[in-house]
Amino acid sequence: MPSKPSWFNLTSLVLGFSFLYLPIVILIVFSFNESRLVTVWAGFSTKWYAALLQNEQLLEAAWVTFRIGLTSATLATVLGTLAALVLARQGRFFGRTLFSGMIYAPLVMPEVILGLSLLLLFVAIDQNRGFWTIMIAHTTFSMCYVAIVVQSRLSGFDRSLEEAAMDLGCPPVRTFFRITLPQILPGVFAGWMLAFTLSLDDLVIASFNSGPGSTTLPMKIYSQVRLGVTPEINAICTILVVIVTIGVILASLLTKRQRFKRMEEERLAAAHL
């Protein structure tokens, strides 16, 4: 019988979650504050969301951020999935240690060093900094997170399904898209969501590699927060929290759906034996 959690464990859990999520709840609550003072509650109002629609600088920064996030997350997912396939399927090969080290290096490398090194690279090749340099930088550091997530999904994959498909005449590429990819799709989608969230959140690397007309939302918020937090910042941060939350819920539902589908297929296969 599982033992009941002790009061110490419950208290630690409550304090831990409060420390993590209470500031977010406060931010969301004060985004509906009537007063312009973000620390003084003066009644419920949605006027700051209407004011946000008139703030062209914040909206432009948000649009740049979403474009960079969508592009870099998609590229990072493709490259990270390919890297995970190599690490999970190819076994030992010449240069594997170097390859895996290059994949995992951004995980432990400080963002300042990564941002500075990419800046020096773009300067050396005489590349003007802007949207594409930030996109390349975000793809570089988020690709490793996708590779880890997808590799963990591949580690529990039953390769007999692929072997059965190829024994029946299915080409390897078609086997991947028809058999392998649907099975690891929750991991791929989770990796994409993680890469997208990391891109939305990044400030340091984007600051090193940005240029005229490529100010991201974290950079814009940071520049305004130094002069004081405004209710429009609370409003746009609340919108970001809602978007990320919806994405996490969708990823969770997709994972559960795939798991139930796999269990049903296994049950039907066992019934026919």
Short mmCIF file of C-alpha atoms in Angstrom, two decimals, residues 45-226:
data_model
loop_
_atom_site.label_atom_id
_atom_site.label_comp_id
_atom_site.label_asym_id
_atom_site.label_seq_id
_atom_site.Cartn_x
_atom_site.Cartn_y
_atom_site.Cartn_z
CA SER A 45 -10.53 46.37 -16.19
CA THR A 46 -9.44 45.12 -19.61
CA LYS A 47 -8.38 48.53 -20.89
CA TRP A 48 -4.69 47.62 -20.89
CA TYR A 49 -5.35 44.88 -23.41
CA ALA A 50 -7.00 47.51 -25.59
CA ALA A 51 -4.03 49.81 -24.98
CA LEU A 52 -1.72 46.99 -25.98
CA LEU A 53 -3.34 46.90 -29.42
CA GLN A 54 -2.31 50.55 -29.83
CA ASN A 55 1.29 49.94 -28.78
CA GLU A 56 2.93 49.39 -32.16
CA GLN A 57 6.42 48.87 -30.74
CA LEU A 58 5.37 46.00 -28.49
CA LEU A 59 3.24 44.43 -31.21
CA GLU A 60 6.09 44.64 -33.72
CA ALA A 61 8.49 43.07 -31.22
CA ALA A 62 5.96 40.31 -30.52
CA TRP A 63 5.54 39.64 -34.25
CA VAL A 64 9.31 39.41 -34.74
CA THR A 65 9.57 37.07 -31.74
CA PHE A 66 6.85 34.73 -33.03
CA ARG A 67 8.35 34.62 -36.51
CA ILE A 68 11.76 33.78 -35.10
CA GLY A 69 10.26 31.24 -32.71
CA LEU A 70 8.23 29.43 -35.36
CA THR A 71 11.09 29.33 -37.87
CA SER A 72 13.85 28.36 -35.44
CA ALA A 73 11.70 25.77 -33.65
CA THR A 74 10.80 24.09 -36.94
CA LEU A 75 14.40 23.98 -38.14
CA ALA A 76 15.61 22.83 -34.72
CA THR A 77 13.00 20.06 -34.71
CA VAL A 78 14.08 18.76 -38.11
CA LEU A 79 17.81 18.90 -37.31
CA GLY A 80 17.34 17.64 -33.75
CA THR A 81 15.24 14.68 -34.92
CA LEU A 82 17.88 13.73 -37.49
CA ALA A 83 20.60 14.00 -34.84
CA ALA A 84 18.56 11.85 -32.44
CA LEU A 85 18.12 9.20 -35.14
CA VAL A 86 21.87 9.09 -35.71
CA LEU A 87 22.66 8.81 -32.00
CA ALA A 88 19.95 6.22 -31.33
CA ARG A 89 20.29 4.05 -34.45
CA GLN A 90 23.82 4.22 -35.82
CA GLY A 91 25.64 2.66 -32.87
CA ARG A 92 29.38 3.21 -32.75
CA PHE A 93 30.90 5.14 -35.65
CA PHE A 94 33.98 7.26 -36.24
CA GLY A 95 33.47 10.69 -34.68
CA ARG A 96 30.46 9.73 -32.57
CA THR A 97 31.98 11.19 -29.41
CA LEU A 98 32.73 14.49 -31.15
CA PHE A 99 29.28 14.53 -32.75
CA SER A 100 27.44 13.88 -29.49
CA GLY A 101 29.61 16.44 -27.72
CA MET A 102 28.73 19.09 -30.29
CA ILE A 103 25.03 18.24 -29.89
CA TYR A 104 25.09 18.47 -26.10
CA ALA A 105 27.53 21.39 -25.75
CA PRO A 106 24.88 24.17 -25.80
CA LEU A 107 23.19 22.51 -22.80
CA VAL A 108 26.10 23.31 -20.49
CA MET A 109 27.57 26.33 -22.26
CA PRO A 110 26.69 29.73 -20.73
CA GLU A 111 24.44 31.81 -22.93
CA VAL A 112 26.89 34.71 -22.84
CA ILE A 113 29.63 32.55 -24.37
CA LEU A 114 27.28 31.06 -26.96
CA GLY A 115 25.91 34.47 -27.93
CA LEU A 116 29.38 36.02 -28.14
CA SER A 117 30.80 33.16 -30.20
CA LEU A 118 27.92 33.41 -32.69
CA LEU A 119 28.38 37.17 -32.85
CA LEU A 120 32.08 36.72 -33.68
CA LEU A 121 31.12 34.19 -36.35
CA PHE A 122 28.69 36.56 -38.04
CA VAL A 123 31.22 39.38 -37.88
CA ALA A 124 33.93 37.14 -39.37
CA ILE A 125 31.75 36.20 -42.36
CA ASP A 126 30.54 39.82 -42.71
CA GLN A 127 26.91 38.89 -42.11
CA ASN A 128 24.61 41.75 -41.18
CA ARG A 129 22.84 41.07 -37.92
CA GLY A 130 19.07 40.91 -37.92
CA PHE A 131 16.19 38.47 -38.15
CA TRP A 132 18.14 35.64 -39.78
CA THR A 133 21.12 35.80 -37.43
CA ILE A 134 18.83 35.54 -34.40
CA MET A 135 16.98 32.67 -36.07
CA ILE A 136 20.23 30.79 -36.73
CA ALA A 137 21.39 31.41 -33.16
CA HIS A 138 18.12 30.13 -31.69
CA THR A 139 18.19 27.07 -33.93
CA THR A 140 21.73 26.32 -32.79
CA PHE A 141 21.03 26.21 -29.07
CA SER A 142 17.49 24.75 -29.17
CA MET A 143 18.38 21.89 -31.52
CA CYS A 144 20.15 20.01 -28.72
CA TYR A 145 17.02 20.05 -26.54
CA VAL A 146 14.98 18.54 -29.37
CA ALA A 147 17.64 15.87 -29.92
CA ILE A 148 17.51 14.80 -26.27
CA VAL A 149 13.70 14.62 -26.17
CA VAL A 150 13.42 12.66 -29.43
CA GLN A 151 16.33 10.36 -28.52
CA SER A 152 14.61 9.42 -25.27
CA ARG A 153 11.48 8.60 -27.28
CA LEU A 154 13.47 6.47 -29.72
CA SER A 155 15.13 4.52 -26.91
CA GLY A 156 11.81 2.82 -26.11
CA PHE A 157 10.73 2.34 -29.71
CA ASP A 158 9.97 -1.22 -30.89
CA ARG A 159 12.03 -1.62 -34.04
CA SER A 160 10.23 -4.84 -34.95
CA LEU A 161 7.47 -2.66 -36.42
CA GLU A 162 9.94 -1.12 -38.86
CA GLU A 163 11.42 -4.52 -39.67
CA ALA A 164 7.97 -5.95 -40.36
CA ALA A 165 7.13 -3.04 -42.68
CA MET A 166 10.38 -3.38 -44.63
CA ASP A 167 9.94 -7.18 -44.84
CA LEU A 168 6.61 -6.49 -46.55
CA GLY A 169 8.37 -4.33 -49.15
CA CYS A 170 8.06 -0.83 -47.66
CA PRO A 171 11.11 1.35 -48.54
CA PRO A 172 13.13 2.76 -45.60
CA VAL A 173 12.08 6.37 -46.20
CA ARG A 174 8.41 5.46 -46.43
CA THR A 175 8.79 3.25 -43.35
CA PHE A 176 10.08 6.22 -41.42
CA PHE A 177 7.17 8.48 -42.39
CA ARG A 178 4.48 5.80 -42.08
CA ILE A 179 5.72 3.82 -39.06
CA THR A 180 8.49 5.55 -37.12
CA LEU A 181 7.39 9.18 -37.24
CA PRO A 182 3.78 8.58 -36.06
CA GLN A 183 5.13 6.60 -33.11
CA ILE A 184 7.63 9.26 -32.02
CA LEU A 185 5.40 12.20 -32.97
CA PRO A 186 4.57 13.14 -29.33
CA GLY A 187 8.30 13.42 -28.61
CA VAL A 188 8.87 15.44 -31.77
CA PHE A 189 5.99 17.78 -30.91
CA ALA A 190 7.26 18.13 -27.33
CA GLY A 191 10.71 18.99 -28.69
CA TRP A 192 9.17 21.60 -30.99
CA MET A 193 7.25 23.16 -28.12
CA LEU A 194 10.38 23.25 -25.98
CA ALA A 195 12.39 24.88 -28.78
CA PHE A 196 9.61 27.41 -29.41
CA THR A 197 9.37 28.28 -25.72
CA LEU A 198 13.14 28.67 -25.40
CA SER A 199 13.13 31.01 -28.39
CA LEU A 200 10.33 33.12 -26.91
CA ASP A 201 12.20 33.34 -23.61
CA ASP A 202 15.69 34.12 -24.89
CA LEU A 203 17.20 37.51 -24.14
CA VAL A 204 20.98 37.12 -23.92
CA ILE A 205 21.70 35.36 -27.22
CA ALA A 206 19.21 37.52 -29.12
CA SER A 207 20.82 40.68 -27.70
CA PHE A 208 24.21 39.67 -29.08
CA ASN A 209 22.91 38.79 -32.54
CA SER A 210 20.15 41.33 -33.13
CA GLY A 211 20.27 44.27 -35.48
CA PRO A 212 18.09 47.15 -36.70
CA GLY A 213 14.46 46.10 -37.03
CA SER A 214 14.94 42.79 -35.21
CA THR A 215 14.16 43.68 -31.61
CA THR A 216 12.52 40.70 -29.92
CA LEU A 217 9.84 40.91 -27.26
CA PRO A 218 12.14 39.96 -24.32
CA MET A 219 14.58 42.67 -25.44
CA LYS A 220 11.78 45.22 -25.67
CA ILE A 221 10.33 44.27 -22.29
CA TYR A 222 13.76 44.39 -20.65
CA SER A 223 14.44 47.86 -22.04
CA GLN A 224 11.09 49.12 -20.72
CA VAL A 225 11.28 47.39 -17.34
CA ARG A 226 14.41 49.36 -16.49
#
